[in-house]
Coordinates of C-alpha atoms and ligand atoms in Angstrom, one line a residue:
M150 CA 132.3 51.6 207.8
I151 CA 131.1 50.1 204.5
F152 CA 127.5 50.6 205.6
Y153 CA 127.9 54.3 206.1
I154 CA 129.6 54.8 202.7
T155 CA 127.0 52.6 201.0
S156 CA 124.0 54.2 202.6
L157 CA 125.2 57.7 201.8
G158 CA 125.8 56.6 198.2
L159 CA 122.2 55.3 198.0
I160 CA 120.6 58.7 198.9
P161 CA 120.1 60.1 195.4
F162 CA 118.9 56.9 194.0
L163 CA 116.3 56.5 196.8
A164 CA 115.3 60.1 196.3
S165 CA 114.5 59.6 192.6
R166 CA 112.6 56.3 192.8
A167 CA 111.0 54.3 195.7
L168 CA 110.7 50.7 194.5
I169 CA 113.2 50.4 191.7
P170 CA 116.3 50.8 194.0
I171 CA 114.9 48.3 196.5
F172 CA 114.2 45.8 193.7
A173 CA 117.8 46.3 192.5
T174 CA 119.2 45.8 196.0
A175 CA 117.1 42.6 196.5
L176 CA 118.3 41.3 193.1
T177 CA 122.0 42.0 194.1
A178 CA 121.4 40.2 197.4
R179 CA 119.9 37.3 195.7
F180 CA 122.5 36.8 193.0
A181 CA 125.7 38.0 194.7
P182 CA 128.3 35.4 195.6
G183 CA 128.3 34.3 199.2
H184 CA 130.7 34.9 202.1
G185 CA 134.4 34.3 201.7
D186 CA 134.4 35.3 198.0
L187 CA 137.0 37.9 197.1
L188 CA 134.3 40.1 195.5
T189 CA 132.3 40.1 198.7
E190 CA 135.3 41.0 200.9
Y191 CA 136.1 44.3 199.2
T192 CA 132.7 45.6 198.2
G193 CA 129.4 46.3 199.9
I194 CA 128.0 43.0 199.0
E195 CA 128.7 41.8 202.5
L196 CA 126.0 44.2 203.5
V197 CA 123.2 42.9 201.3
S198 CA 123.8 39.3 202.4
G199 CA 122.2 40.3 205.7
L200 CA 118.9 41.3 204.1
P201 CA 115.9 39.4 205.5
G202 CA 114.3 36.6 203.5
Y203 CA 111.0 38.5 203.0
L204 CA 113.0 40.9 200.8
T205 CA 115.0 38.4 198.8
G206 CA 112.7 35.4 198.4
D207 CA 111.2 34.4 195.1
H208 CA 107.8 35.9 195.9
A209 CA 109.4 39.1 197.3
L210 CA 111.4 39.5 194.1
I211 CA 108.3 39.0 191.9
I212 CA 106.3 41.5 194.0
L213 CA 109.1 44.0 194.1
G214 CA 109.7 43.6 190.3
L215 CA 106.0 44.2 189.6
G216 CA 106.1 47.2 191.9
A217 CA 109.1 48.6 190.2
L218 CA 107.4 48.1 186.8
V219 CA 104.3 49.9 188.1
E220 CA 106.5 52.7 189.3
L221 CA 108.2 52.9 185.9
V222 CA 104.8 53.1 184.1
I223 CA 103.2 55.7 186.3
T224 CA 106.2 58.1 186.3
K225 CA 105.9 58.1 182.5
S226 CA 102.6 60.1 182.5
P227 CA 102.7 63.8 183.2
D228 CA 99.3 63.6 184.9
M229 CA 100.5 60.9 187.3
R230 CA 103.7 62.8 188.0
L231 CA 101.6 65.8 188.9
A232 CA 99.2 63.8 191.1
L233 CA 102.1 62.2 193.0
Q234 CA 104.1 65.3 193.5
T235 CA 102.8 66.1 196.9
S236 CA 103.3 62.7 198.6
E237 CA 106.4 61.3 196.9
S238 CA 109.1 62.9 199.2
G239 CA 107.5 61.3 202.2
I240 CA 107.1 57.9 200.6
R241 CA 110.7 57.9 199.4
A242 CA 112.0 58.9 202.8
L243 CA 110.1 55.9 204.3
T244 CA 111.4 53.4 201.8
G245 CA 114.9 54.8 202.2
F246 CA 114.8 54.4 205.9
F247 CA 113.3 50.9 205.5
L248 CA 116.1 49.8 203.2
C249 CA 118.9 51.1 205.4
F250 CA 117.3 49.7 208.5
N251 CA 117.2 46.3 206.9
L252 CA 120.8 46.7 205.7
V253 CA 122.0 46.9 209.3
E254 CA 119.9 43.9 210.0
G255 CA 117.4 45.8 212.0
D256 CA 114.4 43.8 212.8
F257 CA 111.7 45.7 211.0
M258 CA 108.8 43.7 212.3
E259 CA 110.0 44.3 215.8
L260 CA 110.3 48.0 215.2
V261 CA 106.7 48.1 213.8
D262 CA 105.6 46.2 216.8
I263 CA 107.3 48.6 219.3
V264 CA 106.1 51.7 217.4
L265 CA 102.5 50.4 217.5
R266 CA 102.8 49.8 221.2
E267 CA 104.7 52.9 222.3
G268 CA 103.8 55.3 219.6
P269 CA 106.1 57.0 217.1
T270 CA 107.9 58.9 219.9
T271 CA 109.4 55.8 221.2
S272 CA 113.0 56.1 222.2
Y273 CA 113.8 52.5 221.3
V274 CA 115.4 53.1 218.0
W275 CA 117.3 56.2 218.9
G276 CA 119.1 54.6 221.8
N277 CA 119.5 51.2 220.3
S278 CA 122.6 51.7 218.2
F279 CA 124.3 54.3 216.2
A280 CA 123.6 52.4 213.0
Y281 CA 119.8 52.4 213.6
T282 CA 119.8 56.1 214.3
W283 CA 121.9 56.5 211.1
S284 CA 119.1 54.8 209.1
F285 CA 116.7 57.6 210.3
C286 CA 119.2 60.2 209.2
I287 CA 119.4 58.6 205.8
G288 CA 115.6 58.7 205.7
W289 CA 115.6 62.5 206.3
A290 CA 118.4 63.0 203.8
V291 CA 116.4 61.1 201.2
F292 CA 113.4 63.3 202.1
F293 CA 115.2 66.6 201.5
T294 CA 116.9 65.3 198.3
A295 CA 113.5 64.2 197.0
R296 CA 112.1 67.7 197.9
L297 CA 114.9 69.3 195.9
R298 CA 114.3 67.0 193.0
G299 CA 110.5 67.8 193.2
A300 CA 111.2 71.5 193.2
I301 CA 113.2 71.2 189.9
Y302 CA 110.4 69.1 188.3
A303 CA 107.9 71.7 189.5
T304 CA 109.8 74.5 187.7
L305 CA 110.0 72.4 184.5
T306 CA 106.3 71.6 184.8
D307 CA 105.5 75.3 185.2
M308 CA 107.2 75.9 181.9
D309 CA 105.8 73.0 180.0
E310 CA 103.0 71.4 181.9
D311 CA 102.0 68.6 179.6
D312 CA 105.6 67.9 178.7
D313 CA 105.0 68.7 175.0
L314 CA 108.7 69.1 174.5
G315 CA 109.4 65.7 176.1
V316 CA 112.2 66.9 178.4
Q317 CA 110.5 65.6 181.5
G318 CA 109.8 62.2 179.8
L319 CA 113.4 61.9 178.9
M320 CA 114.5 62.7 182.5
S321 CA 112.1 60.2 183.8
W322 CA 113.7 57.4 181.7
M323 CA 117.1 58.5 182.8
E324 CA 116.0 58.4 186.4
D325 CA 114.7 54.8 186.1
S326 CA 118.0 53.5 184.9
F327 CA 119.8 55.7 187.4
G328 CA 117.6 54.2 190.2
F329 CA 118.2 50.6 189.1
F330 CA 121.8 50.5 188.0
G331 CA 122.9 53.1 190.6
A332 CA 121.6 51.0 193.4
I333 CA 123.5 48.0 192.2
M334 CA 126.7 50.0 191.6
V335 CA 126.6 51.2 195.2
F336 CA 127.1 47.7 196.5
L337 CA 129.8 46.8 193.9
M338 CA 131.8 50.0 194.2
P339 CA 130.7 51.9 197.3
L340 CA 133.3 54.6 197.3
V341 CA 133.2 55.5 193.6
T342 CA 129.4 55.6 193.7
L343 CA 129.5 57.8 196.8
I344 CA 131.6 60.3 195.0
V345 CA 129.4 60.3 191.9
A346 CA 126.3 60.6 194.1
G347 CA 127.8 63.5 195.9
M348 CA 128.6 65.3 192.7
T349 CA 125.1 64.6 191.4
L350 CA 123.6 66.1 194.5
L351 CA 125.8 69.2 194.1
G352 CA 124.8 69.4 190.5
L353 CA 121.1 69.2 191.3
Y354 CA 121.5 71.9 194.0
L355 CA 123.3 74.2 191.7
F356 CA 120.7 73.6 188.9
K357 CA 117.9 74.5 191.2
K358 CA 119.7 77.6 192.3
Y359 CA 120.2 78.6 188.7
L360 CA 116.5 78.2 187.9
D361 CA 115.6 80.3 190.9
Y362 CA 118.2 82.9 190.0
R363 CA 117.0 83.1 186.4
E364 CA 113.4 83.7 187.5
E365 CA 114.5 86.3 190.1
R366 CA 117.0 88.0 187.8
Q367 CA 114.4 88.6 185.2
K368 CA 112.3 90.7 187.7
V369 CA 112.6 94.4 187.8
P370 CA 111.9 96.8 190.7
C371 CA 108.5 98.5 190.7
A372 CA 108.9 102.2 189.7
H373 CA 106.7 103.3 192.7
C374 CA 107.6 101.0 195.6
G375 CA 110.7 99.1 194.5
H376 CA 109.1 95.6 194.9
P377 CA 110.5 93.1 192.4
N378 CA 108.0 92.5 189.6
H379 CA 107.8 90.2 186.6
R380 CA 108.5 92.2 183.5
C381 CA 105.3 90.9 181.9
A382 CA 103.1 92.1 184.9
A383 CA 100.4 94.7 184.3
A384 CA 100.4 95.8 187.9
C385 CA 102.6 95.6 191.0
P386 CA 101.3 93.0 193.5
N387 CA 102.7 95.1 196.4
C388 CA 101.4 98.7 195.7
Q389 CA 98.7 97.7 193.0
R390 CA 99.8 100.5 190.7
H391 CA 99.9 99.8 187.0
H392 CA 103.1 99.7 185.0
D393 CA 103.7 101.9 182.0
R394 CA 106.0 99.4 180.3
V395 CA 104.8 95.8 180.1
M396 CA 106.7 93.1 178.2
Q397 CA 105.2 90.4 176.0
V398 CA 105.3 86.7 176.8
G399 CA 106.0 84.1 174.1
F400 CA 106.5 80.4 173.9
L401 CA 106.2 78.5 177.2
G402 CA 105.5 81.9 178.9
I403 CA 109.1 83.1 178.5
I404 CA 109.2 86.9 178.7
K405 CA 110.3 88.7 175.6
D406 CA 112.1 92.0 175.1
Q407 CA 109.2 93.6 173.1
P408 CA 106.9 95.9 175.0
V409 CA 103.1 95.2 174.8
T410 CA 101.1 97.3 172.4
D411 CA 97.9 95.3 172.2
F412 CA 96.8 94.7 175.8
A413 CA 93.9 92.4 174.8
A414 CA 96.4 90.1 173.0
H415 CA 98.8 90.3 175.9
R416 CA 96.0 89.2 178.3
F417 CA 95.3 86.3 176.1
S418 CA 98.9 85.1 175.9
M419 CA 99.3 85.5 179.6
Q420 CA 96.2 83.3 180.1
A421 CA 97.3 80.8 177.5
T422 CA 100.7 80.4 179.0
K423 CA 99.2 80.3 182.5
R424 CA 100.7 83.4 184.0
C425 CA 98.7 85.7 186.2
Y426 CA 97.6 88.6 184.0
S427 CA 98.0 91.1 186.8
C428 CA 101.3 90.3 188.5
G429 CA 102.9 87.8 186.0
E430 CA 103.3 84.9 188.5
R431 CA 102.9 81.4 187.1
L432 CA 99.6 79.9 188.1
R433 CA 99.9 76.5 189.9
K434 CA 96.6 74.7 189.6
K435 CA 95.1 72.8 186.8
Q436 CA 91.7 74.5 187.0
V437 CA 89.8 77.4 185.6
N438 CA 88.7 78.8 188.9
Q439 CA 91.8 79.6 190.9
N440 CA 93.6 82.5 192.6
C441 CA 97.1 83.7 191.8
P442 CA 99.4 82.6 194.7
V443 CA 100.9 86.1 194.9
C444 CA 98.2 88.7 194.2
G445 CA 95.0 86.6 194.4
A446 CA 93.7 87.6 190.9
Q447 CA 91.8 85.0 188.9
P448 CA 92.6 84.0 185.3
F449 CA 89.0 84.2 184.3
Y450 CA 86.2 86.2 186.0
S451 CA 83.2 85.6 183.8
Q452 CA 81.6 83.5 181.1
R453 CA 82.1 86.3 178.6
E454 CA 85.8 86.3 179.3
L455 CA 85.9 82.5 178.7
D456 CA 84.1 82.9 175.4
E457 CA 86.5 85.6 174.4
Y458 CA 89.4 83.3 175.3
L459 CA 88.1 80.3 173.3
K460 CA 87.5 82.6 170.4
R461 CA 91.1 83.6 170.4
V462 CA 92.2 80.0 170.7
Q463 CA 90.0 79.2 167.7
E464 CA 91.6 82.1 165.7
K465 CA 94.9 80.2 166.0
L466 CA 93.4 77.0 164.5
P467 CA 93.7 77.7 160.7
Q468 CA 97.4 78.7 161.0
T469 CA 98.1 75.7 163.2
L470 CA 96.4 73.4 160.7
A471 CA 98.3 74.9 157.8
I472 CA 101.7 74.4 159.5
C473 CA 100.7 70.8 160.5
A474 CA 99.9 70.2 156.8
A475 CA 103.4 71.4 156.0
F476 CA 105.0 69.1 158.6
S477 CA 102.9 66.3 157.1
L478 CA 104.7 66.6 153.8
I479 CA 107.9 65.4 155.4
P480 CA 107.2 61.6 155.8
I481 CA 107.8 60.2 159.3
F482 CA 110.3 62.9 160.4
G483 CA 107.7 65.7 160.3
L484 CA 105.5 63.8 162.7
I485 CA 107.1 64.5 166.1
P486 CA 107.8 68.3 165.5
G487 CA 104.3 68.6 164.1
I488 CA 102.7 67.0 167.2
I489 CA 104.9 69.2 169.5
Y490 CA 103.9 72.2 167.5
Y491 CA 100.1 71.8 167.6
R492 CA 100.2 70.8 171.3
T493 CA 102.3 73.7 172.5
N494 CA 100.7 76.2 170.1
L495 CA 97.1 75.3 170.4
L496 CA 96.2 72.6 172.9
S497 CA 98.2 73.6 175.9
S498 CA 96.2 76.8 176.4
M499 CA 93.2 74.6 177.1
R500 CA 94.8 71.5 178.6
A501 CA 96.6 73.7 181.3
Y502 CA 93.2 74.5 182.9
I503 CA 91.7 71.0 182.7
P504 CA 92.0 69.2 186.2
V505 CA 94.0 66.0 186.2
A506 CA 91.0 63.8 187.2
S507 CA 88.5 65.1 184.6
G508 CA 91.0 65.0 181.8
C509 CA 92.1 61.4 182.3
M510 CA 89.5 59.4 180.4
T511 CA 89.5 61.9 177.6
R512 CA 93.3 61.8 177.4
W513 CA 93.2 58.0 176.9
A514 CA 90.4 58.2 174.3
V515 CA 92.4 60.9 172.4
R516 CA 95.6 58.8 172.6
L517 CA 93.7 55.9 171.0
V518 CA 92.3 58.1 168.2
N519 CA 95.9 59.5 167.7
L520 CA 97.2 55.9 167.4
L521 CA 94.5 55.0 164.8
L522 CA 95.3 58.1 162.8
L523 CA 99.0 57.4 163.0
G524 CA 98.3 54.1 161.4
L525 CA 97.1 55.9 158.3
Q526 CA 100.5 57.7 158.1
W527 CA 101.7 54.8 155.8
V528 CA 98.9 55.2 153.3
P529 CA 100.1 57.4 150.3
L530 CA 98.3 60.8 149.9
L531 CA 96.0 60.1 152.9
G532 CA 99.2 60.1 155.1
T533 CA 99.8 63.7 154.5
L534 CA 96.4 64.5 156.0
V535 CA 97.2 62.7 159.3
L536 CA 98.8 65.6 161.2
P537 CA 96.0 68.1 160.4
M538 CA 93.4 65.5 161.2
M539 CA 95.0 64.7 164.6
C540 CA 95.3 68.4 165.3
L541 CA 91.6 69.0 164.5
V542 CA 90.3 66.0 166.5
N543 CA 92.4 66.9 169.5
Y544 CA 91.4 70.5 169.3
M545 CA 87.7 69.7 169.2
V546 CA 87.9 67.2 172.1
Y547 CA 89.9 69.5 174.4
R548 CA 87.7 72.4 173.5
S549 CA 84.6 70.6 174.6
V550 CA 86.2 69.3 177.8
F551 CA 87.5 72.8 178.6
S552 CA 84.1 74.3 178.1
R553 CA 82.5 71.7 180.3
V554 CA 84.9 72.1 183.2
A555 CA 85.0 75.9 182.8
R556 CA 81.2 76.2 183.0
S557 CA 81.0 74.1 186.2
G558 CA 84.0 75.8 187.8
L559 CA 83.4 79.4 187.1
P560 CA 82.4 81.9 189.8
L561 CA 79.3 84.1 189.4
D562 CA 79.1 86.3 186.4
A563 CA 80.4 89.4 188.0
P564 CA 83.8 90.9 187.0
G565 CA 86.1 91.3 190.0
S566 CA 83.9 89.2 192.2
A567 CA 85.4 87.7 195.4
P568 CA 87.0 84.2 195.4
V569 CA 84.3 81.6 195.4
T570 CA 84.3 78.4 197.4
S571 CA 83.5 76.0 194.6
G572 CA 84.5 72.4 195.0
V573 CA 85.0 71.5 191.4
Ligands
ZN237 ZN1 104.9 98.6 193.4
ZN238 ZN1 99.0 87.5 190.4

């Protein structure tokens, strides 16, 4: 009985991290009191005492600890989170199954052996015992929970791709401690944790529903065909007719209540916040050459358009520098809002189109320069120039990377040309 409660309680922790909960479980197994102890009798600790030696030995603990540390570090980078997004649900489902299978003292090596011999369709595990089959179900439950979690992150990423506001970073830290302490709590207080876990899942589900609802609620029916349209869309993706009334977009691509008067400026703010200019959908990929998932339009069609785009980004530079200088006058406390300001206002419009791989080296170089400049923050007078200097250096670097990737990734110089099969 305790196994079923405990494994159910483990689902949300396994869905948020792969190695950290396993490390916490192995630690619990290693340092928990043995059989006969009162603590063991009434908690789930009895369960972990059955874990095989290759999970709880010294070497295993060191390796798992290092793995957990690597997991902690890579989930701190928005680039890495983006790169992992596609595979993580599967990985977590597998580790979830692995852990539960070991908890019922299933012989994992034997299972691997049989699967290798008879293929993944083997009936061995299904028929063997209900507890084994249960482990599979937990694996699936972890998979779907991880998918739900991924969908929420995807929505947050759409709004703030490089995490300039730091919300995703904060959530990432919360999830680390959640994955570690939660997994330990499951064994100490199975029933309490199960209830908390159930409520967390329900909360996640409702939050996701709310995000979907908010995006849908903001749509309005097309005047010609009734198809739901984003209010910032220039044309309906269903009947292709142009709208008379188009709404402006502002910070993070959030739709405002003011109608557009200057369509060239509107086009720029749609591109800069990574929405499709035609239908208003959020563009998913981090590259210049891509097609809108709904209507197929491209954000940029020609070199001239790109030059126009960069010109408009540059027009924002003097104002951004001036505001950075103002933030700089507030020692230390002005720094964080200043950085968030120039990143969301100026850099994100270029960073959003730089592929994860090609931006990586540059990002680290820029971080280094930022650190060096931050060191100057303590020097009187010079300190007040730090923010504008950081802003300027970052701007120049990202502008040059953007131009490079844009040039190599742009289709032929013909407006309205068909999608191009470029592999950049
Ligand atoms: Zn329509
Ligand atoms: Zn579109």
